[in-house]
XYZ file of N, CA and C in Angstrom:
765
model
N -8.948 -10.754 -17.820
C -8.416 -10.623 -16.650
C -7.817 -9.337 -16.368
N -8.208 -8.329 -15.275
C -7.648 -7.296 -14.699
C -7.090 -7.630 -13.617
N -5.914 -7.449 -13.383
C -5.234 -7.572 -12.304
C -5.009 -6.275 -11.673
N -4.772 -5.905 -10.507
C -4.347 -4.313 -10.081
C -3.330 -4.423 -8.609
N -2.533 -3.925 -8.907
C -1.407 -3.850 -7.744
C -1.465 -2.589 -7.114
N -1.995 -2.683 -5.868
C -2.670 -1.568 -5.003
C -1.090 -0.943 -4.079
N -0.291 -1.300 -4.645
C 0.899 -0.612 -3.735
C 2.549 -1.471 -4.551
N 2.777 0.001 -5.343
C 4.085 -0.528 -6.058
C 5.009 0.742 -6.019
N 6.280 0.601 -5.665
C 7.161 2.072 -5.552
C 7.852 2.085 -6.981
N 6.743 2.366 -8.213
C 7.297 2.334 -9.455
C 8.672 3.328 -9.651
N 8.734 3.943 -9.017
C 9.797 5.290 -8.890
C 10.844 5.140 -8.259
N 11.049 3.790 -7.901
C 12.280 3.292 -7.247
C 13.730 2.918 -8.093
N 14.676 3.691 -7.312
C 15.900 3.745 -8.168
C 16.284 1.946 -8.532
N 15.514 1.133 -7.940
C 15.660 -0.519 -8.224
C 15.291 -0.557 -9.846
N 14.326 0.165 -9.963
C 13.939 0.052 -11.289
C 14.744 1.084 -12.885
N 15.523 1.686 -12.145
C 16.062 2.858 -13.132
C 16.618 2.301 -14.420
N 17.431 1.317 -14.380
C 17.979 0.633 -15.548
C 16.792 0.029 -16.333
N 15.396 -0.931 -16.236
C 14.642 -1.007 -16.605
C 13.017 -1.205 -16.661
N 13.036 0.250 -16.492
C 11.057 0.366 -15.549
C 10.370 0.348 -16.949
N 10.377 0.739 -17.714
C 9.408 0.522 -19.033
C 9.501 -0.925 -19.269
N 10.433 -1.855 -19.663
C 10.569 -3.277 -19.600
C 9.432 -4.053 -18.432
N 10.130 -3.428 -17.525
C 9.461 -4.316 -16.147
C 7.979 -3.330 -16.122
N 7.317 -2.139 -16.592
C 5.832 -1.887 -16.480
C 5.223 -2.944 -17.737
N 6.126 -3.245 -18.732
C 5.364 -3.789 -20.085
C 5.055 -5.310 -19.414
N 6.316 -6.059 -18.556
C 6.081 -7.180 -18.286
C 4.896 -7.569 -17.513
N 4.339 -6.242 -16.564
C 3.501 -6.397 -15.800
C 2.430 -6.475 -16.410
N 2.115 -5.381 -17.696
C 0.907 -5.139 -18.361
C 0.518 -6.612 -18.916
N 1.732 -7.159 -19.646
C 1.289 -8.431 -20.199
C 0.809 -9.472 -19.512
N 1.329 -9.603 -18.017
C 0.745 -10.630 -17.409
C -0.604 -9.999 -16.561
N -1.302 -9.421 -17.348
C -2.241 -8.829 -17.151
C -2.983 -7.845 -16.011
N -1.377 -7.245 -15.506
C -1.812 -6.045 -14.272
C -1.641 -4.815 -15.085
N -3.035 -4.615 -15.009
C -2.962 -3.024 -16.048
C -3.524 -1.693 -15.189
N -3.650 -1.802 -13.539
C -3.746 -0.576 -12.652
C -2.390 -0.705 -11.655
N -1.976 0.564 -11.621
C -0.788 0.405 -11.213
C -0.967 1.553 -9.606
N -0.923 1.448 -8.304
C -1.332 2.513 -7.620
C -0.150 2.797 -6.381
N 0.364 4.078 -6.961
C 1.730 4.301 -6.280
C 2.320 5.102 -5.009
N 2.194 5.078 -4.224
C 2.232 5.457 -3.119
C 3.422 6.691 -2.938
N 3.364 7.707 -2.288
C 4.348 8.567 -1.866
C 5.355 8.148 -0.922
N 6.317 8.739 -0.537
C 6.965 8.428 0.791
C 7.563 9.688 1.283
N 8.129 10.673 0.574
C 8.228 12.192 0.843
C 8.526 13.191 -0.311
N 9.081 14.259 0.027
C 8.478 15.276 -1.009
C 9.578 14.677 -2.071
N 10.997 14.099 -2.037
C 11.939 13.657 -2.911
C 11.332 12.705 -4.146
N 9.935 12.236 -3.677
C 9.678 11.375 -4.726
C 8.594 11.786 -5.444
N 7.799 12.790 -5.118
C 7.016 13.776 -5.851
C 7.411 14.048 -7.235
N 8.556 14.414 -7.899
C 8.443 14.641 -9.179
C 8.525 13.410 -9.940
N 9.172 12.487 -9.393
C 9.260 10.898 -10.228
C 7.969 10.533 -10.328
N 7.117 10.544 -9.338
C 5.795 10.135 -9.616
C 4.699 10.701 -10.569
N 5.112 12.480 -10.547
C 4.570 12.808 -11.927
C 5.007 12.516 -13.057
N 5.976 12.416 -13.117
C 6.973 11.837 -14.347
C 6.194 10.481 -14.810
N 6.151 9.626 -14.133
C 5.615 8.292 -14.258
C 4.135 8.224 -14.707
N 3.487 9.130 -14.029
C 1.966 9.197 -14.296
C 1.710 10.060 -15.820
N 2.773 10.833 -16.133
C 2.196 11.618 -17.378
C 2.737 10.416 -18.487
N 4.078 9.447 -18.008
C 3.866 8.577 -19.170
C 3.161 7.473 -19.438
N 2.115 7.002 -18.267
C 1.198 5.936 -18.322
C 0.210 6.242 -17.696
N -0.896 7.521 -18.582
C -1.759 7.822 -17.763
C -2.656 6.792 -17.332
N -2.989 6.184 -18.213
C -4.180 5.228 -17.919
C -3.567 4.127 -16.949
N -2.760 3.904 -16.614
C -2.400 2.535 -15.969
C -1.980 3.291 -14.423
N -1.279 4.364 -14.406
C -0.672 4.715 -13.126
C -1.388 5.749 -12.207
N -1.646 5.234 -10.901
C -2.510 6.597 -10.266
C -1.499 6.709 -8.895
N -1.753 7.887 -8.556
C -0.621 8.597 -7.509
C -1.413 8.728 -5.800
N -0.809 8.181 -5.020
C -1.245 9.178 -3.902
C -0.337 9.948 -3.314
N -0.734 10.749 -2.046
C 0.025 11.594 -1.672
C 0.570 11.496 -0.120
N 1.421 11.466 0.364
C 1.631 11.477 1.651
C 2.805 11.272 2.573
N 3.156 11.203 3.577
C 4.327 11.149 4.468
C 4.486 9.873 5.008
N 5.513 8.706 4.359
C 5.873 7.452 5.167
C 6.495 7.519 6.740
N 6.114 6.560 7.140
C 6.606 6.988 8.818
C 8.191 7.012 8.635
N 8.236 6.307 8.304
C 10.204 6.161 8.326
C 10.797 7.854 7.905
N 9.879 8.269 7.332
C 10.801 9.695 6.466
C 10.268 10.710 7.681
N 9.532 10.312 8.866
C 9.503 11.447 9.815
C 10.489 11.344 10.666
N 11.171 12.951 10.077
C 12.276 13.143 11.169
C 12.397 14.532 11.572
N 12.972 15.380 12.045
C 12.994 16.794 12.594
C 12.286 17.838 11.794
N 12.135 17.387 10.325
C 12.053 18.243 9.578
C 10.537 17.705 8.805
N 9.465 16.951 9.899
C 8.509 16.286 9.183
C 7.195 17.514 9.137
N 7.412 18.421 10.004
C 6.470 19.445 9.698
C 6.583 19.930 8.503
N 7.751 20.385 7.810
C 7.912 20.813 6.368
C 7.349 20.056 5.714
N 7.626 18.756 5.603
C 7.231 17.212 4.921
C 5.623 17.301 4.985
N 4.998 17.388 6.068
C 3.540 17.415 6.239
C 3.034 18.937 5.075
N 3.693 19.792 4.906
C 3.061 21.041 4.679
C 3.420 20.648 3.053
N 4.246 20.139 2.709
C 4.696 19.779 1.218
C 3.002 18.849 1.064
N 2.889 17.899 1.545
C 1.776 16.917 1.397
C 0.526 17.792 1.095
N 0.417 18.736 1.893
C -0.956 19.505 1.826
C -0.623 20.514 0.774
N 0.503 20.960 0.306
C 0.699 22.171 -0.565
C 0.415 20.916 -1.928
N 0.660 19.861 -2.171
C 0.220 18.952 -3.228
C -1.534 18.753 -3.248
N -1.584 18.498 -2.226
C -3.416 18.250 -2.272
C -4.122 19.660 -2.867
N -3.712 20.631 -2.316
C -4.215 21.541 -2.733
C -4.097 22.118 -4.407
N -2.892 21.570 -4.955
C -2.612 21.649 -6.266
C -3.780 20.931 -7.261
N -3.922 19.517 -6.955
C -4.551 18.416 -7.808
C -4.997 17.445 -7.019
N -5.768 16.536 -7.450
C -6.208 15.269 -7.045
C -5.568 14.233 -7.371
N -5.632 13.534 -5.746
C -4.802 11.973 -5.939
C -5.603 10.609 -5.415
N -5.522 9.738 -5.722
C -6.164 8.596 -5.202
C -6.319 8.273 -4.112
N -5.628 8.725 -3.266
C -5.459 8.213 -1.507
C -4.519 9.227 -0.943
N -4.329 8.852 0.632
C -3.289 9.719 1.078
C -2.594 8.501 1.573
N -1.370 8.378 1.175
C -0.583 7.252 1.531
C 1.054 7.453 0.820
N 2.154 6.985 1.396
C 2.003 5.803 2.590
C 2.165 6.515 3.935
N 1.020 6.248 4.742
C 1.246 6.640 6.247
C 0.867 5.598 7.122
N 1.575 6.079 8.766
C 1.285 5.240 9.669
C 2.597 5.261 10.562
N 2.607 4.031 11.107
C 3.871 3.801 12.262
C 4.810 2.997 11.901
N 6.160 2.996 12.005
C 7.089 2.075 11.633
C 7.990 1.987 13.224
N 8.102 0.998 13.898
C 9.230 1.036 15.208
C 10.196 -0.035 14.982
N 10.068 -0.224 13.623
C 11.038 -1.557 13.283
C 12.465 -0.962 13.337
N 12.857 0.172 12.634
C 13.946 0.938 12.566
C 14.482 1.853 13.535
N 13.256 2.423 14.509
C 13.910 3.328 15.102
C 12.364 4.110 15.948
N 12.797 4.057 17.015
C 11.574 4.699 17.912
C 11.540 5.897 18.501
N 12.704 6.794 18.070
C 12.833 8.179 18.268
C 12.068 8.932 18.027
N 11.120 8.744 16.850
C 10.434 9.404 16.275
C 8.875 9.429 16.670
N 8.525 8.882 17.296
C 7.345 8.049 17.699
C 6.121 8.976 17.731
N 6.542 9.924 18.743
C 5.330 11.105 18.707
C 5.119 11.605 17.646
N 6.107 12.034 16.482
C 5.977 12.872 15.515
C 5.283 11.915 14.637
N 5.358 10.390 14.469
C 5.001 9.672 13.751
C 3.658 9.470 13.947
N 3.250 9.940 15.074
C 1.777 9.441 15.740
C 0.950 10.619 15.188
N 1.756 11.699 15.683
C 1.118 12.996 15.094
C 0.728 13.191 13.606
N 2.112 12.728 12.952
C 1.916 12.673 11.161
C 0.609 11.679 10.679
N 0.784 10.966 11.313
C -0.580 9.412 11.079
C -1.987 10.382 11.234
N -1.832 10.671 12.176
C -3.489 11.324 12.500
C -3.521 12.720 11.738
N -2.644 13.336 11.732
C -2.873 14.594 10.656
C -3.302 14.272 9.302
N -2.519 13.469 8.868
C -2.817 13.145 7.336
C -4.288 12.054 7.040
N -4.824 11.310 8.267
C -6.575 10.847 8.538
C -6.997 11.464 8.293
N -6.596 13.059 9.117
C -7.600 14.038 9.023
C -7.831 14.806 7.690
N -6.679 14.753 6.817
C -6.264 15.424 5.536
C -7.312 14.368 4.576
N -7.252 13.088 4.511
C -8.189 12.261 3.891
C -9.258 12.296 4.040
N -9.865 12.573 5.635
C -11.609 12.903 5.339
C -11.712 14.488 5.091
N -10.712 15.451 4.951
C -11.320 16.563 4.423
C -11.654 16.670 2.852
N -10.545 15.318 2.341
C -10.492 15.553 0.823
C -11.619 14.387 0.169
N -12.044 13.060 1.293
C -13.163 12.070 1.164
C -12.388 10.963 0.366
N -11.206 11.097 1.014
C -9.927 9.747 0.253
C -9.975 8.668 1.643
N -9.359 7.514 0.845
C -8.895 6.627 1.376
C -7.413 7.006 1.999
N -6.994 6.186 2.920
C -5.945 6.038 3.841
C -5.190 4.636 2.977
N -3.661 4.997 3.070
C -2.871 3.494 2.779
C -1.992 3.416 4.163
N -2.247 2.614 4.826
C -1.387 2.385 6.036
C -0.259 1.473 6.039
N 1.019 2.109 6.574
C 2.122 1.023 6.781
C 2.380 1.202 7.940
N 2.579 -0.219 8.601
C 2.585 -0.634 10.102
C 3.798 -1.494 9.961
N 4.770 -1.295 10.907
C 5.933 -2.321 10.959
C 6.072 -2.171 12.513
N 5.945 -3.364 13.464
C 5.927 -3.611 14.678
C 5.453 -2.680 15.575
N 4.113 -2.254 15.229
C 3.191 -1.150 15.619
C 1.800 -1.225 15.387
N 1.436 -2.452 15.705
C -0.233 -2.742 15.392
C -0.897 -2.025 16.498
N -0.385 -2.030 17.945
C -1.056 -1.499 19.012
C -0.931 -0.148 18.471
N 0.079 0.709 18.503
C 0.142 2.372 17.902
C -0.916 2.796 16.996
N -0.736 1.761 15.909
C -1.307 1.993 14.634
C -2.971 2.088 15.281
N -3.422 0.962 15.762
C -4.828 0.677 16.174
C -5.450 2.085 17.232
N -4.514 2.414 17.816
C -4.703 3.787 18.825
C -5.081 4.625 18.217
N -4.377 4.997 17.069
C -4.542 6.313 16.480
C -6.063 5.892 15.274
N -6.230 4.887 14.575
C -7.392 4.555 14.001
C -8.512 4.629 14.689
N -8.248 4.123 16.037
C -9.486 3.888 16.718
C -10.192 5.577 17.389
N -9.182 6.339 17.417
C -9.534 7.833 17.968
C -9.870 8.388 16.749
N -9.886 7.997 15.457
C -10.152 8.718 14.330
C -11.412 8.105 13.610
N -11.910 6.873 14.501
C -12.656 5.966 13.773
C -14.134 6.541 13.429
N -14.622 6.485 12.258
C -15.579 7.317 11.823
C -16.201 6.583 10.302
N -17.206 6.926 10.166
C -17.839 6.632 8.749
C -16.931 6.719 7.328
N -16.191 7.805 7.748
C -15.633 8.792 6.410
C -13.935 7.967 6.630
N -13.562 7.086 7.560
C -12.523 6.368 7.619
C -12.266 5.245 6.718
N -11.619 5.006 6.099
C -11.795 3.860 5.065
C -10.408 3.785 4.638
N -9.530 2.408 3.883
C -8.562 2.614 3.256
C -7.936 1.042 2.951
N -6.848 1.149 3.177
C -5.985 -0.140 2.841
C -4.955 -0.275 3.956
N -5.023 -1.664 4.479
C -4.232 -1.779 5.829
C -2.946 -2.227 4.569
N -2.164 -1.632 4.434
C -0.780 -2.327 3.242
C 0.157 -3.278 3.934
N 0.293 -4.205 3.234
C 1.232 -5.214 3.702
C 1.054 -5.927 5.086
N -0.638 -6.217 5.184
C -0.957 -7.194 5.987
C -0.159 -7.941 6.767
N 0.394 -8.285 7.855
C 0.838 -9.182 8.198
C 0.992 -9.615 10.039
N -0.614 -9.014 9.965
C -0.987 -9.696 11.371
C -1.567 -10.862 11.557
N -2.422 -11.398 12.904
C -2.807 -12.415 12.872
C -4.635 -12.218 12.518
N -5.284 -13.473 12.619
C -6.900 -13.107 12.361
C -7.381 -11.774 13.335
N -7.420 -12.160 14.444
C -7.950 -11.000 15.464
C -7.563 -9.620 14.792
N -6.159 -9.146 14.453
C -5.869 -7.899 13.802
C -6.342 -7.849 12.550
N -6.771 -8.363 11.700
C -7.571 -8.571 10.723
C -8.810 -8.198 10.742
N -9.482 -8.792 11.735
C -10.891 -8.814 11.706
C -10.951 -7.109 12.195
N -10.047 -7.043 13.311
C -9.872 -5.441 13.582
C -9.916 -4.004 12.785
N -9.087 -4.233 11.666
C -8.533 -3.755 10.665
C -10.071 -3.439 9.903
N -10.509 -4.958 9.665
C -11.737 -4.824 8.886
C -12.554 -3.962 9.522
N -12.978 -3.846 10.835
C -14.305 -3.045 11.503
C -13.718 -1.808 11.411
N -12.799 -1.463 11.158
C -12.070 -0.038 11.647
C -12.169 0.787 9.902
N -12.763 0.317 9.107
C -12.848 0.178 7.547
C -12.049 -0.173 6.647
N -11.007 -0.865 6.834
C -9.794 -1.371 6.223
C -10.148 -2.655 5.547
N -9.378 -2.480 4.120
C -9.210 -3.440 3.385
C -7.864 -3.960 3.529
N -7.210 -5.546 3.249
C -5.952 -5.903 4.022
C -5.464 -6.032 2.445
N -4.155 -5.451 2.646
C -3.371 -5.604 1.429
C -2.487 -6.553 1.621
N -2.673 -7.659 0.616
C -1.789 -9.228 0.766
C -1.245 -9.015 -0.872
N 0.179 -9.090 -0.237
C 1.430 -9.263 -1.088
C 2.578 -10.663 -0.696
N 3.588 -10.587 -1.419
C 4.406 -11.608 -1.080
C 4.314 -12.633 -0.041
N 4.245 -12.089 1.350
C 4.042 -12.403 2.404
C 3.107 -13.778 2.438
N 2.390 -13.744 1.518
C 1.512 -14.686 1.853
C 1.653 -16.247 0.922
N 2.829 -16.008 0.225
C 3.335 -17.187 -0.464
C 4.785 -17.749 0.421
N 5.081 -17.086 1.639
C 6.244 -17.468 2.356
C 6.026 -18.693 3.325
N 7.013 -19.542 3.443
C 6.657 -20.703 4.324
C 6.145 -20.006 5.659
N 7.006 -18.981 6.237
C 6.866 -18.905 7.984
C 6.069 -17.612 7.665
N 4.925 -17.036 6.637
C 4.444 -15.759 6.479
C 3.236 -15.675 7.218
N 3.061 -16.871 7.708
C 1.475 -17.388 8.582
C 0.208 -16.618 7.946
N 0.019 -15.800 7.425
C -1.338 -15.471 7.158
C -2.045 -16.400 6.313
N -1.217 -16.984 5.373
C -1.782 -18.115 4.680
C -2.639 -19.143 5.320
N -2.409 -19.049 6.517
C -2.848 -20.261 7.511
C -4.484 -19.673 7.869
N -4.580 -18.918 7.845
C -5.932 -18.205 7.940
C -6.749 -17.225 7.200
N -6.039 -16.950 6.071
C -6.566 -15.734 5.181
C -7.730 -16.309 4.485
N -8.245 -17.456 4.184
C -9.354 -17.866 3.389
C -10.699 -17.765 4.633
N -10.287 -17.576 5.849
C -11.526 -17.265 6.666
C -12.005 -15.862 6.806
N -11.120 -14.943 5.984
C -11.462 -13.728 5.586
C -12.403 -14.105 4.252
N -13.640 -12.989 4.221
C -14.130 -12.987 2.862
C -13.120 -11.982 2.344
N -13.415 -12.862 0.931
C -12.617 -12.053 -0.425
C -12.864 -10.516 -0.445
N -14.549 -10.078 -0.046
C -14.437 -8.684 -0.199
C -13.620 -8.008 0.511
N -12.621 -8.287 1.467
C -11.994 -7.417 2.324
C -10.574 -7.218 1.630
N -10.109 -8.113 0.709
C -8.634 -8.474 0.476
C -8.527 -7.539 -1.223
N -7.228 -6.810 -1.169
C -6.972 -6.152 -2.274
C -5.173 -7.013 -2.518
N -5.170 -7.153 -3.940
C -3.543 -7.331 -4.086
C -2.609 -6.129 -3.955
N -1.180 -6.771 -3.860
C -0.188 -5.681 -3.997
C 1.174 -6.211 -3.992
N 1.941 -5.696 -4.515
C 3.360 -6.036 -4.372
C 4.482 -5.308 -3.696
N 4.307 -4.029 -3.572
C 5.321 -3.485 -2.405
C 6.592 -3.506 -3.166
N 6.389 -3.483 -4.652
C 7.832 -3.569 -5.697
C 8.401 -2.424 -5.139
N 10.084 -2.469 -5.175
C 10.811 -3.633 -5.531
C 11.000 -4.318 -4.107
N 10.150 -4.131 -3.041
C 10.561 -5.033 -1.676
C 9.556 -6.294 -1.888
N 9.858 -7.457 -0.915
C 9.024 -8.514 -0.702
C 8.469 -9.120 -1.790
N 9.126 -9.783 -2.742
C 9.077 -10.369 -3.650
C 8.398 -12.019 -3.234
N 7.555 -12.220 -3.992
C 6.854 -13.802 -3.576
C 7.698 -14.943 -4.147
N 7.256 -15.960 -3.323
C 7.969 -17.170 -3.642
C 7.457 -17.656 -5.573
N 8.533 -17.706 -6.304
C 9.905 -18.509 -6.125
C 10.846 -17.312 -6.244
N 10.724 -15.742 -6.227
C 11.586 -14.970 -6.168
C 12.144 -14.331 -4.892
N 11.669 -14.915 -3.991
C 11.963 -14.225 -2.697
C 13.366 -13.914 -2.664
N 13.819 -13.026 -2.013
C 15.319 -12.346 -1.807
C 15.553 -11.576 -3.071
N 14.768 -11.705 -4.111
C 15.532 -10.903 -5.273
C 14.307 -9.716 -5.292
N 14.589 -9.092 -6.563
C 13.849 -7.310 -6.583
C 12.649 -8.120 -7.004
N 11.423 -7.267 -6.504
C 9.841 -7.337 -6.678
C 9.789 -6.562 -7.552
N 8.529 -7.094 -8.467
C 7.996 -5.981 -9.437
C 6.052 -6.437 -9.694
N 5.976 -5.892 -10.113
C 4.436 -5.455 -10.558
C 3.740 -6.866 -11.337
N 4.590 -7.163 -12.215
C 3.876 -8.177 -12.562
C 3.970 -9.549 -12.037
N 4.399 -9.840 -11.043
C 4.406 -10.824 -9.724
C 2.901 -10.645 -8.809
N 2.312 -9.489 -9.190
C 0.866 -9.649 -8.697
C 0.003 -10.912 -9.330
N 0.706 -11.368 -10.172
C -0.507 -12.224 -10.735
C -0.145 -13.954 -9.831
N 1.435 -13.971 -9.235
C 1.480 -14.861 -8.286
C 0.965 -15.050 -7.193
N 0.605 -13.427 -6.523
C 0.186 -13.481 -5.335
C -1.703 -14.145 -5.483
N -2.030 -13.489 -6.881
C -3.401 -13.774 -7.401
C -3.319 -15.263 -7.105
N -2.868 -16.398 -7.694
C -2.587 -17.831 -7.866
C -2.574 -18.150 -6.415
N -1.805 -17.338 -5.722
C -1.672 -17.952 -4.441
C -3.492 -18.018 -3.489
N -3.577 -16.990 -3.965
C -5.217 -16.580 -3.265
C -6.282 -17.610 -3.983
N -6.190 -18.136 -5.117
C -7.275 -18.634 -5.908
C -6.670 -20.324 -5.038
N -5.522 -20.625 -4.923
C -5.398 -21.562 -4.140
C -6.170 -21.789 -2.932
N -5.596 -20.922 -1.942
C -6.816 -20.894 -0.506
C -7.847 -20.563 -0.710
N -8.588 -20.060 -1.783
C -9.931 -19.774 -1.354
C -10.862 -20.999 -2.361
N -9.684 -21.518 -2.869
C -10.196 -22.360 -3.814
C -11.197 -22.008 -4.906
N -11.154 -20.917 -5.888
C -11.135 -20.025 -6.811
C -10.765 -20.000 -7.829
N -11.369 -19.587 -8.975
C -10.284 -19.450 -10.147
C -9.787 -18.197 -10.193
N -8.457 -18.348 -10.800
C -7.551 -17.114 -10.714
C -8.756 -15.782 -11.525
N -9.452 -16.085 -12.143
C -10.074 -14.818 -12.781
C -10.963 -14.178 -11.880
N -11.788 -15.108 -11.065
C -12.531 -14.545 -10.391
C -11.371 -13.823 -9.135
N -10.589 -14.303 -8.742
C -9.452 -13.790 -7.655
C -9.406 -12.377 -8.296
N -9.172 -12.171 -9.200
C -8.522 -10.755 -10.139
C -9.896 -10.003 -10.178
N -11.046 -10.654 -10.382
C -12.270 -9.486 -10.424
C -12.679 -9.070 -9.320
N -12.807 -9.934 -8.177
C -12.920 -9.444 -7.088
C -12.214 -8.490 -6.155
N -10.633 -8.795 -6.560
C -9.753 -7.809 -5.526
C -9.654 -6.154 -6.616
N -9.770 -6.474 -7.812
C -10.218 -5.218 -8.591
C -11.290 -3.956 -8.109
N -12.382 -5.032 -8.191
C -13.697 -4.369 -7.630
C -13.220 -3.654 -5.939
N -12.641 -4.623 -5.267
C -12.351 -3.913 -4.207
C -11.694 -3.069 -3.928
N -10.342 -2.682 -4.988
C -9.683 -1.603 -4.994
C -10.046 -0.378 -5.687
N -11.176 -0.738 -6.531
C -12.350 0.119 -7.113
C -12.736 0.942 -5.656
N -13.060 -0.047 -5.025
C -14.382 0.768 -4.027
C -13.459 1.711 -2.844
N -12.158 1.576 -3.004
C -11.299 2.396 -2.154
C -10.829 3.648 -2.565
N -10.310 3.109 -3.748
C -9.321 4.205 -4.679
C -10.338 5.289 -5.654
N -11.760 4.803 -5.737
C -12.447 5.165 -6.749
C -12.324 5.193 -8.170
N -11.467 4.867 -8.653
C -10.947 4.762 -10.087
C -10.921 3.017 -10.450
């Protein structure tokens, strides 16, 4: 059984004390593919070091996370472009709009999001979308860039059924993580109405740990717990959930 964690911040300082052990736990649990999003230029070297250490398991994205869009965002975008000119990545991410913490840089976030979507099209890559308290704003940008070469993952999807369908219609798969196991997560109430071909698994480790670890540090081994929840919701064997969601991840990342 091969499980794929399509979104995990393995370079996070939360893992500094036991990163190798944490990765081994995940591999033992059947998680053998880890897709790592970029947040800003400070994470780049740590990502490269991880890839060098686990070249058969770890695959990197490059992008500027919306909460890191500040006064210097044009410099950060230049860094993203420079890295793409040097080497290949599996996707452009983590990109999008986040209005939960701060609305100050909304215009800059919108510009950075659109610019990086265009970069993905240039390199024929998928995008990995971060959306928090910003569904309308994210969909506005996606609609403006709608095309046959726009595709990717709506990371940490927490919307309703109509928003899920809208994301799928725009070429996105839904990244389903720990929220699907929460009592108040709500997505578990309609998820099985969405065809499994539109779903990928993710942890967003070290954040959003699934039940029974909610509130604690998340890690990639818990991808299996999310797969088990989907097996329950879809009334399918765990191995089938693993197979289909891993195939879906290959369709996005080409790996």
